[in-house]
Tab-separated table of C-alpha atoms and ligand atoms in Angstrom:
chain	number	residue	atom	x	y	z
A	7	UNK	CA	0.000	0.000	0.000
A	8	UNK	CA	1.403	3.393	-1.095
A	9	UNK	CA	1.062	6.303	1.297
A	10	UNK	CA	0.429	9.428	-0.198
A	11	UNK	CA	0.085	13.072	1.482
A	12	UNK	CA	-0.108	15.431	-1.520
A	13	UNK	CA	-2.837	16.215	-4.090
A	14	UNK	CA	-0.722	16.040	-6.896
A	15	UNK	CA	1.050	12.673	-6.247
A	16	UNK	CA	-2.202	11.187	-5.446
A	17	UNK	CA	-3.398	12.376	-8.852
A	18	UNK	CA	-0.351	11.038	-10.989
A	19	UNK	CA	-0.961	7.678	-9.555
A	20	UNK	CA	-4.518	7.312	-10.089
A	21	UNK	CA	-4.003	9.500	-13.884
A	22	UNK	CA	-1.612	6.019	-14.582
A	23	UNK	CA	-4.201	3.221	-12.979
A	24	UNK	CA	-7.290	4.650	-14.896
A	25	UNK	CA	-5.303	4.474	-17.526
A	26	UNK	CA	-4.235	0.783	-17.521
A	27	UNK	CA	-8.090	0.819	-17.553
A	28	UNK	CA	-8.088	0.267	-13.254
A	29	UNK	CA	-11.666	1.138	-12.047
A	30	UNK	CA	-11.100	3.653	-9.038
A	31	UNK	CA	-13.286	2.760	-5.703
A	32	UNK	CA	-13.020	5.174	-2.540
A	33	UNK	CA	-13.681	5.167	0.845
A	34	UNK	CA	-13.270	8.396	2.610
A	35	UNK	CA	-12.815	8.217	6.687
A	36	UNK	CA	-11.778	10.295	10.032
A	37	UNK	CA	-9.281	7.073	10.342
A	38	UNK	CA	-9.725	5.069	14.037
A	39	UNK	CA	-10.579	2.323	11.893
A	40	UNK	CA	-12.695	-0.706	12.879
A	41	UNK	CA	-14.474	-3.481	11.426
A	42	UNK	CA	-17.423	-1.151	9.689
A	43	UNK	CA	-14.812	0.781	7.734
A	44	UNK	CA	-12.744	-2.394	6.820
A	45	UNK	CA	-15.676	-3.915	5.757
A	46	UNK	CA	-15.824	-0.653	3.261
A	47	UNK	CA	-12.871	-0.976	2.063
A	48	UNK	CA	-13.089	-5.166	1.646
A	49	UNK	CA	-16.546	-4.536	-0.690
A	50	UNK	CA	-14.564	-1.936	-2.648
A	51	UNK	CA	-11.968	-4.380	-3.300
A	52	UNK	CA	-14.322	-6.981	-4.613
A	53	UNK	CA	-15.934	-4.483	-7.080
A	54	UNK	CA	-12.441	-1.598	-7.863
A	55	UNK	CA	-9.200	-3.162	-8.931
A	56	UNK	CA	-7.970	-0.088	-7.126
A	57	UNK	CA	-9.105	1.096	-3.817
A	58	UNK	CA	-8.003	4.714	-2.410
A	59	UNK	CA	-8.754	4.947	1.201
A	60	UNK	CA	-8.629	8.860	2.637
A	61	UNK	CA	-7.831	9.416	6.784
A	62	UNK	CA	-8.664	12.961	7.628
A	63	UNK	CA	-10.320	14.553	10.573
A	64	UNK	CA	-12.200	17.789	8.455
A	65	UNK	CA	-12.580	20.563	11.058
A	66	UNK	CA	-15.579	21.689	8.951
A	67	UNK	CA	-17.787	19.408	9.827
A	68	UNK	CA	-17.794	19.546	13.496
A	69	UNK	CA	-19.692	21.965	15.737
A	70	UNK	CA	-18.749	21.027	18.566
A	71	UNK	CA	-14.420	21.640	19.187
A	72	UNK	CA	-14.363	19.848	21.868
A	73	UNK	CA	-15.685	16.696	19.628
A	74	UNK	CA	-13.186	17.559	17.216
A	75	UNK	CA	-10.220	17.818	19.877
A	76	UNK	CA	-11.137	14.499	21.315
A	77	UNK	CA	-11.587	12.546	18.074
A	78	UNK	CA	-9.724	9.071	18.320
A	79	UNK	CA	-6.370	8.922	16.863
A	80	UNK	CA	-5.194	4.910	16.218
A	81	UNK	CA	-3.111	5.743	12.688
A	82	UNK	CA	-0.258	2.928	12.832
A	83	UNK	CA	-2.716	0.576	13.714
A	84	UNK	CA	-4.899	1.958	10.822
A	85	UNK	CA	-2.367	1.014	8.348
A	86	UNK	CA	-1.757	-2.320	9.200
A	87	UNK	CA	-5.624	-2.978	9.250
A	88	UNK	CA	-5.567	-1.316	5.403
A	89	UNK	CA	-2.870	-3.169	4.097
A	90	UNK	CA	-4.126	-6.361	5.532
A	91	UNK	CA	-7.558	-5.404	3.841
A	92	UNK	CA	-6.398	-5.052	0.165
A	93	UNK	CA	-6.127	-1.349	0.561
A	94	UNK	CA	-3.995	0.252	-2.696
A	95	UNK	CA	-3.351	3.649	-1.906
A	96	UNK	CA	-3.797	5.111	1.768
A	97	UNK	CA	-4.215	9.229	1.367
A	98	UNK	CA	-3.207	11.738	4.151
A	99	UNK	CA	-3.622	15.006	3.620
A	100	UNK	CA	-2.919	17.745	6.054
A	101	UNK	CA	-5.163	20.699	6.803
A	102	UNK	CA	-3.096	23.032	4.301
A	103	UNK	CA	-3.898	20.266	1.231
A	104	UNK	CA	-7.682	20.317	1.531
A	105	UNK	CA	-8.454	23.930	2.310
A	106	UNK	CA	-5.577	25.349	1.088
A	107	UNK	CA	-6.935	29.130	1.529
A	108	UNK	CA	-7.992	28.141	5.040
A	109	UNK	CA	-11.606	27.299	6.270
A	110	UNK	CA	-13.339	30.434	6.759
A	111	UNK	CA	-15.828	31.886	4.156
A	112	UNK	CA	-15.963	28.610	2.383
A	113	UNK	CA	-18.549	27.749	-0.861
A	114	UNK	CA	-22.298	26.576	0.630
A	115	UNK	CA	-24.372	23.845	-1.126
A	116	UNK	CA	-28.014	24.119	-1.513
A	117	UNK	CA	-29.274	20.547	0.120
A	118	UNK	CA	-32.698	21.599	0.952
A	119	UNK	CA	-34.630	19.884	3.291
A	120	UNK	CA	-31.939	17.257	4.253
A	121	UNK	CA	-29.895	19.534	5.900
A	122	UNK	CA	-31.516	20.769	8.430
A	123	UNK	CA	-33.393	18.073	10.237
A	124	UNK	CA	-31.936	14.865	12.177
A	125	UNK	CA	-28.706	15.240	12.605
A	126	UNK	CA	-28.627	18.742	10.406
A	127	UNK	CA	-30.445	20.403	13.867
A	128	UNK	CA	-28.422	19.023	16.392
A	129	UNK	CA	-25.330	20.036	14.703
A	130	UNK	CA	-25.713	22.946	12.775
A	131	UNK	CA	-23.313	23.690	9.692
A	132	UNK	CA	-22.153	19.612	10.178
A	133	UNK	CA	-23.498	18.719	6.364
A	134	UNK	CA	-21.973	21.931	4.362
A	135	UNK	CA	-18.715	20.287	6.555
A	136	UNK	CA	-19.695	17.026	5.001
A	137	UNK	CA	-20.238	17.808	1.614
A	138	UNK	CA	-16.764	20.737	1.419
A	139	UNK	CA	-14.486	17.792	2.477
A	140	UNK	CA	-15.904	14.606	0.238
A	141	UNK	CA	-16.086	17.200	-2.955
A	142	UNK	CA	-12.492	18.351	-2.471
A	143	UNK	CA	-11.401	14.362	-1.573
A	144	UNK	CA	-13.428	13.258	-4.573
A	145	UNK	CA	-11.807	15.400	-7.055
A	146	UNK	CA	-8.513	14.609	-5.399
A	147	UNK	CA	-9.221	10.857	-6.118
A	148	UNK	CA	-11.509	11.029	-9.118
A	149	UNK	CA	-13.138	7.380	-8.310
A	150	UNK	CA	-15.448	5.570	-10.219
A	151	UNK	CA	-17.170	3.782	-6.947
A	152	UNK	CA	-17.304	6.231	-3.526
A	153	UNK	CA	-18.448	3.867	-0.553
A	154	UNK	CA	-19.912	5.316	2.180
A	155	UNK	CA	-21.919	2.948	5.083
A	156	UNK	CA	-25.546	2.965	5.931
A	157	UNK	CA	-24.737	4.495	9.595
A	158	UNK	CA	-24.665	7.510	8.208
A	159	UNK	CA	-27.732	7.197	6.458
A	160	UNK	CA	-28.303	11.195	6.324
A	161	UNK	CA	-24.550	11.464	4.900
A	162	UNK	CA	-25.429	9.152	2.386
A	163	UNK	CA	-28.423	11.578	1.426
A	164	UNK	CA	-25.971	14.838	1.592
A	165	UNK	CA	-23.710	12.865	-0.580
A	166	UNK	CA	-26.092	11.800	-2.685
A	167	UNK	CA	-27.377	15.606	-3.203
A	168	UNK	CA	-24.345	17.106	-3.467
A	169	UNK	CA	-23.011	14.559	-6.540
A	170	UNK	CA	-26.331	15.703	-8.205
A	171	UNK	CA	-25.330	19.396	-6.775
A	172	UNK	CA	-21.954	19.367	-8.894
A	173	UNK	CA	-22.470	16.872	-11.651
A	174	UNK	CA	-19.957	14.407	-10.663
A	175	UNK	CA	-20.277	11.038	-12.405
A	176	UNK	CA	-19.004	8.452	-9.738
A	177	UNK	CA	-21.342	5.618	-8.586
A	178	UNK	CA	-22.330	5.964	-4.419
A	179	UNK	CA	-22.108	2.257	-3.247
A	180	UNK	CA	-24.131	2.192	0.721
A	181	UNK	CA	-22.697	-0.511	2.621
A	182	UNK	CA	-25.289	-1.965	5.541
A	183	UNK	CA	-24.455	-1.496	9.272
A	184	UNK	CA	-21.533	-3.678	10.659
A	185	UNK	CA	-22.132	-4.022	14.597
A	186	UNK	CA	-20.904	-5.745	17.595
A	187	UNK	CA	-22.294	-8.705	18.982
A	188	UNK	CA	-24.684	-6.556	21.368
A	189	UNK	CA	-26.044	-4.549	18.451
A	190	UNK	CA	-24.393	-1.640	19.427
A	191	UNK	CA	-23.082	-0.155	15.979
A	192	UNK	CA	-19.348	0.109	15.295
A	193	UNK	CA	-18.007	3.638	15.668
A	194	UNK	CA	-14.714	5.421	15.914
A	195	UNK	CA	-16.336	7.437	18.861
A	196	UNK	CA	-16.947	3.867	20.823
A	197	UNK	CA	-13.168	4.081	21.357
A	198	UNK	CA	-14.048	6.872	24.129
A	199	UNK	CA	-16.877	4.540	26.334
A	200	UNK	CA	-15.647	2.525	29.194
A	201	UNK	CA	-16.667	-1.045	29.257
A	202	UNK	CA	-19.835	-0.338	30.797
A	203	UNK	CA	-20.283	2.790	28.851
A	204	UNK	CA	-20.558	0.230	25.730
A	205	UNK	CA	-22.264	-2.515	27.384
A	206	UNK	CA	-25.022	-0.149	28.267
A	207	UNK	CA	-24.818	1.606	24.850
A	208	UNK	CA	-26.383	-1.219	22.642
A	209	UNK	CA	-29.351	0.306	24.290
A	210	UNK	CA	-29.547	2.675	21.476
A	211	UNK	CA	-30.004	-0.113	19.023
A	212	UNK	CA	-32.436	-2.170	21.232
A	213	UNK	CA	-34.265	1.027	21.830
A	214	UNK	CA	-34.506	1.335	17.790
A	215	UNK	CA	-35.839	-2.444	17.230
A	216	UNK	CA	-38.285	-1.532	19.455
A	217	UNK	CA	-39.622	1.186	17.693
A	218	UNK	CA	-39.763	-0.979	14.516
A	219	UNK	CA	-41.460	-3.449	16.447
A	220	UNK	CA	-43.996	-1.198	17.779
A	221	UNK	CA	-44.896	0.843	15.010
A	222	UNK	CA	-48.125	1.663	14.070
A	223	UNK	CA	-50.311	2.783	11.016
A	224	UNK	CA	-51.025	6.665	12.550
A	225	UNK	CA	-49.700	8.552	15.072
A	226	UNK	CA	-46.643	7.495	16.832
A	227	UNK	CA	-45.847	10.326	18.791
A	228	UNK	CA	-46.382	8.229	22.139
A	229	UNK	CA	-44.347	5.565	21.248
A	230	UNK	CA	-41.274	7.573	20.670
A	231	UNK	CA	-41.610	9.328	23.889
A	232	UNK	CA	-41.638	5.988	25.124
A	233	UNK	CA	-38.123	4.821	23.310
A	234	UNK	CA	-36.695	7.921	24.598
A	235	UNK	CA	-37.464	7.193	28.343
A	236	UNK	CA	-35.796	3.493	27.649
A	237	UNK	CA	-32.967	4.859	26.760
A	238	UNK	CA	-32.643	7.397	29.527
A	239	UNK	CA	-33.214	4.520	32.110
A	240	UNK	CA	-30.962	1.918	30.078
A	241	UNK	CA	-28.045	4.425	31.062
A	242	UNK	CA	-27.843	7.516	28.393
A	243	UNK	CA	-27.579	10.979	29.618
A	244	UNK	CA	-29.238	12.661	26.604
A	245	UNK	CA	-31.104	11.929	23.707
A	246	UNK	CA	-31.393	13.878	20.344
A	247	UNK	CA	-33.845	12.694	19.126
A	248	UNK	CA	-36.070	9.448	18.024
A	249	UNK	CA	-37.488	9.698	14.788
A	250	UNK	CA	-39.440	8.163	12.263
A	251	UNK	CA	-38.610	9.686	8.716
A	252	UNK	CA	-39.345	8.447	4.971
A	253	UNK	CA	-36.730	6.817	3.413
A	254	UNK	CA	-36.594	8.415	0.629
A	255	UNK	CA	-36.005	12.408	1.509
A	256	UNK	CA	-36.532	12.109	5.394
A	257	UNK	CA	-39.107	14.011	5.996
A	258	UNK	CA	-40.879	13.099	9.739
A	259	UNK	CA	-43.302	9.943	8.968
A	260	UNK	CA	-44.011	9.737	12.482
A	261	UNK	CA	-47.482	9.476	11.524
A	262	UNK	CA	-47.457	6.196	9.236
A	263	UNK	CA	-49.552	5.709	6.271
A	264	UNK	CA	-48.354	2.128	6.536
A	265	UNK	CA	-46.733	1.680	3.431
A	266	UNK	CA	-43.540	3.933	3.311
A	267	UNK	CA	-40.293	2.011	3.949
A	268	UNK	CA	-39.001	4.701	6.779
A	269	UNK	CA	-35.689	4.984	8.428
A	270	UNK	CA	-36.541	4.757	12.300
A	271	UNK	CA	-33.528	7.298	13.808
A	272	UNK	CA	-31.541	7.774	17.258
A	273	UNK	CA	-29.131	10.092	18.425
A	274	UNK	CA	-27.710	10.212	22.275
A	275	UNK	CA	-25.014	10.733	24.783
A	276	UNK	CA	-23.635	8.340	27.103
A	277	UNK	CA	-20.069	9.114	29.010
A	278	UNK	CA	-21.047	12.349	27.392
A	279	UNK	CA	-20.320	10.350	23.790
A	280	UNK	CA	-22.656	10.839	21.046
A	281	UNK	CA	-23.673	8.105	19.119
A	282	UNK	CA	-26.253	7.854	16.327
A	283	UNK	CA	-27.771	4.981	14.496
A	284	UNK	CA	-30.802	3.730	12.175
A	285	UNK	CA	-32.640	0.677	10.967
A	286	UNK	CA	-34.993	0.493	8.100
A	287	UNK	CA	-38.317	-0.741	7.859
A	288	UNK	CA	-39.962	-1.827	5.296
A	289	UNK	CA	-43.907	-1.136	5.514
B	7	AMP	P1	-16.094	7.972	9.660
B	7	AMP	O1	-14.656	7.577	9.777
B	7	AMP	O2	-16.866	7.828	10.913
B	7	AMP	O3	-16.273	9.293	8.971
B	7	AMP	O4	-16.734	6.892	8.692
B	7	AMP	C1	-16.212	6.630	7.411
B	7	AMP	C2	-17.200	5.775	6.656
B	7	AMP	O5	-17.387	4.535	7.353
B	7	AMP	C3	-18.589	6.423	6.534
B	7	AMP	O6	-19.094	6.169	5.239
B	7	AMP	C4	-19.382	5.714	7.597
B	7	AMP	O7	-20.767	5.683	7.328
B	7	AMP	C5	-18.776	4.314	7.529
B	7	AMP	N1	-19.025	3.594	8.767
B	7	AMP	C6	-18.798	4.031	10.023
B	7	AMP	N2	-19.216	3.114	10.929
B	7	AMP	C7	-19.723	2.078	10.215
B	7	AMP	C8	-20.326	0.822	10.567
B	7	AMP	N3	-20.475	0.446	11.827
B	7	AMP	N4	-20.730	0.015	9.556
B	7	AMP	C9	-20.580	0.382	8.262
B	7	AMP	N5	-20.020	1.548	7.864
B	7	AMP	C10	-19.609	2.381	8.822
């Protein structure tokens, strides 16, 4: 696996692998790798005879400094877990390489509705973040395949926006959910919980199933006030939100017509760690 820090190297390489006719896949991460990003990067070596994987912590995208400050840092261990996973090309940009006239006054992308609920009103500004980083790593990379996991299921409807936004061609490949044995979804920021902290934290997940499991044609406004109590008593400080939203654009479907396939949502703290996570349902 070739490590590469700078724009322009990164570019000659993947200028000479398109060009032995190599189909490009990416996966773009904040590094602290574990088993939900590897799996990423395995699927994009089954379908990209070249696989770029990007570690970078974008300022931009977090609201919160303190968040940003305290974001897990596990890089030698990170490349061993790449190379071992068929990884081609590990990129590592500094701060200077992505925004290289700083990160003030940056462009804004018009993502409508998407941006604003969920996670977009917990952590205002987090999605322009989003989208500034993956449009400068993507035409960095210039992939054919960009995987991105179903965690993030929002992100993957930012992405999704902003591709249509600026016309770029490459094909978004959503890779389901890879969790622990508990349920509790794999997540860089699980490195900060102490081993009760993530013990008690597959509550979120639980709490999740049992909103799918409860869900009813109408209004469900009780039963998510309901979730939200279970997971203040299963041991989280805080919660977000619950929510019920249609699949396809995410607006609130917490009254159910009984047919849309909805996303059922979470977002809370525990050790003062926030964690988010999703299932689907089909109706
Ligand atoms: P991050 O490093 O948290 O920015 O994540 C990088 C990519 O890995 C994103 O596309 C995430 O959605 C994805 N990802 C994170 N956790 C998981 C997981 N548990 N399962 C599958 N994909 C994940």
């Amino acid at each position: 696996m070739v490590i590469l820090k700078k724009i322009t190297f990164l570019k000659e390489v993947i200028t000479q692998k398109s060009a032995e006719g190599h189909q490009i896949g990416f996966v773009p991460t904040m590094g602290a790798l574990h088993e939900g990003h590897i799996t990423l990067v395995e699927q994009a070596t089954k379908q990209c005879s070249f696989v770029v994987v990007s570690i970078y912590i974008n300022p931009t995208q977090f609201n919160n400094p303190d968040d940003f400050k305290k974001y897990p840092i596990t890089l030698e261990q990170d490349i061993l877990a790449l190379t071992k996973a068929g990884c081609d090309a590990l990129f590592l940009p500094d701060t200077d390489e992505i925004y290289p006239t700083g990160t003030a006054n940056l462009e804004l992308y018009e993502l409508g509705l998407i941006e604003n609920t969920l996670e977009g009103r917990y952590r205002p500004g987090h999605f322009q973040g989003v989208c500034r980083v993956v449009n400068r790593l993507l035409a960095a990379v210039n992939p054919d395949y960009l995987f991105l996991g179903q965690k993030d299921a929002q992100q993957c409807k930012v992405i999704a926006k902003m591709l249509q936004l600026t016309n770029r061609s490459v094909q978004l490949v959503i890779v389901p959910t890879i969790r622990a044995t508990s349920g509790l979804a794999l997540s860089s920021r699980n490195k900060r919980l102490s081993e009760e902290g993530l013990i008690k934290a597959a509550a979120l997940y639980e709490t999740l199933l049992f909103v799918q499991e409860n869900i009813e044609i109408g209004n469900n406004d009780g039963l998510i006030e309901t979730a939200k109590t279970r997971l203040l008593s299963a041991g989280f400080e805080a919660v977000d939100y619950i929510a019920i939203a249609d699949h396809s654009n995410l607006a609130d479907a917490s009254h159910w017509d009984g047919k849309t396939t909805v996303y059922i949502l979470g977002a809370a703290f525990i050790e003062g760690v926030r964690l988010i996570d999703n299932t689907i349902f089909v109706g």
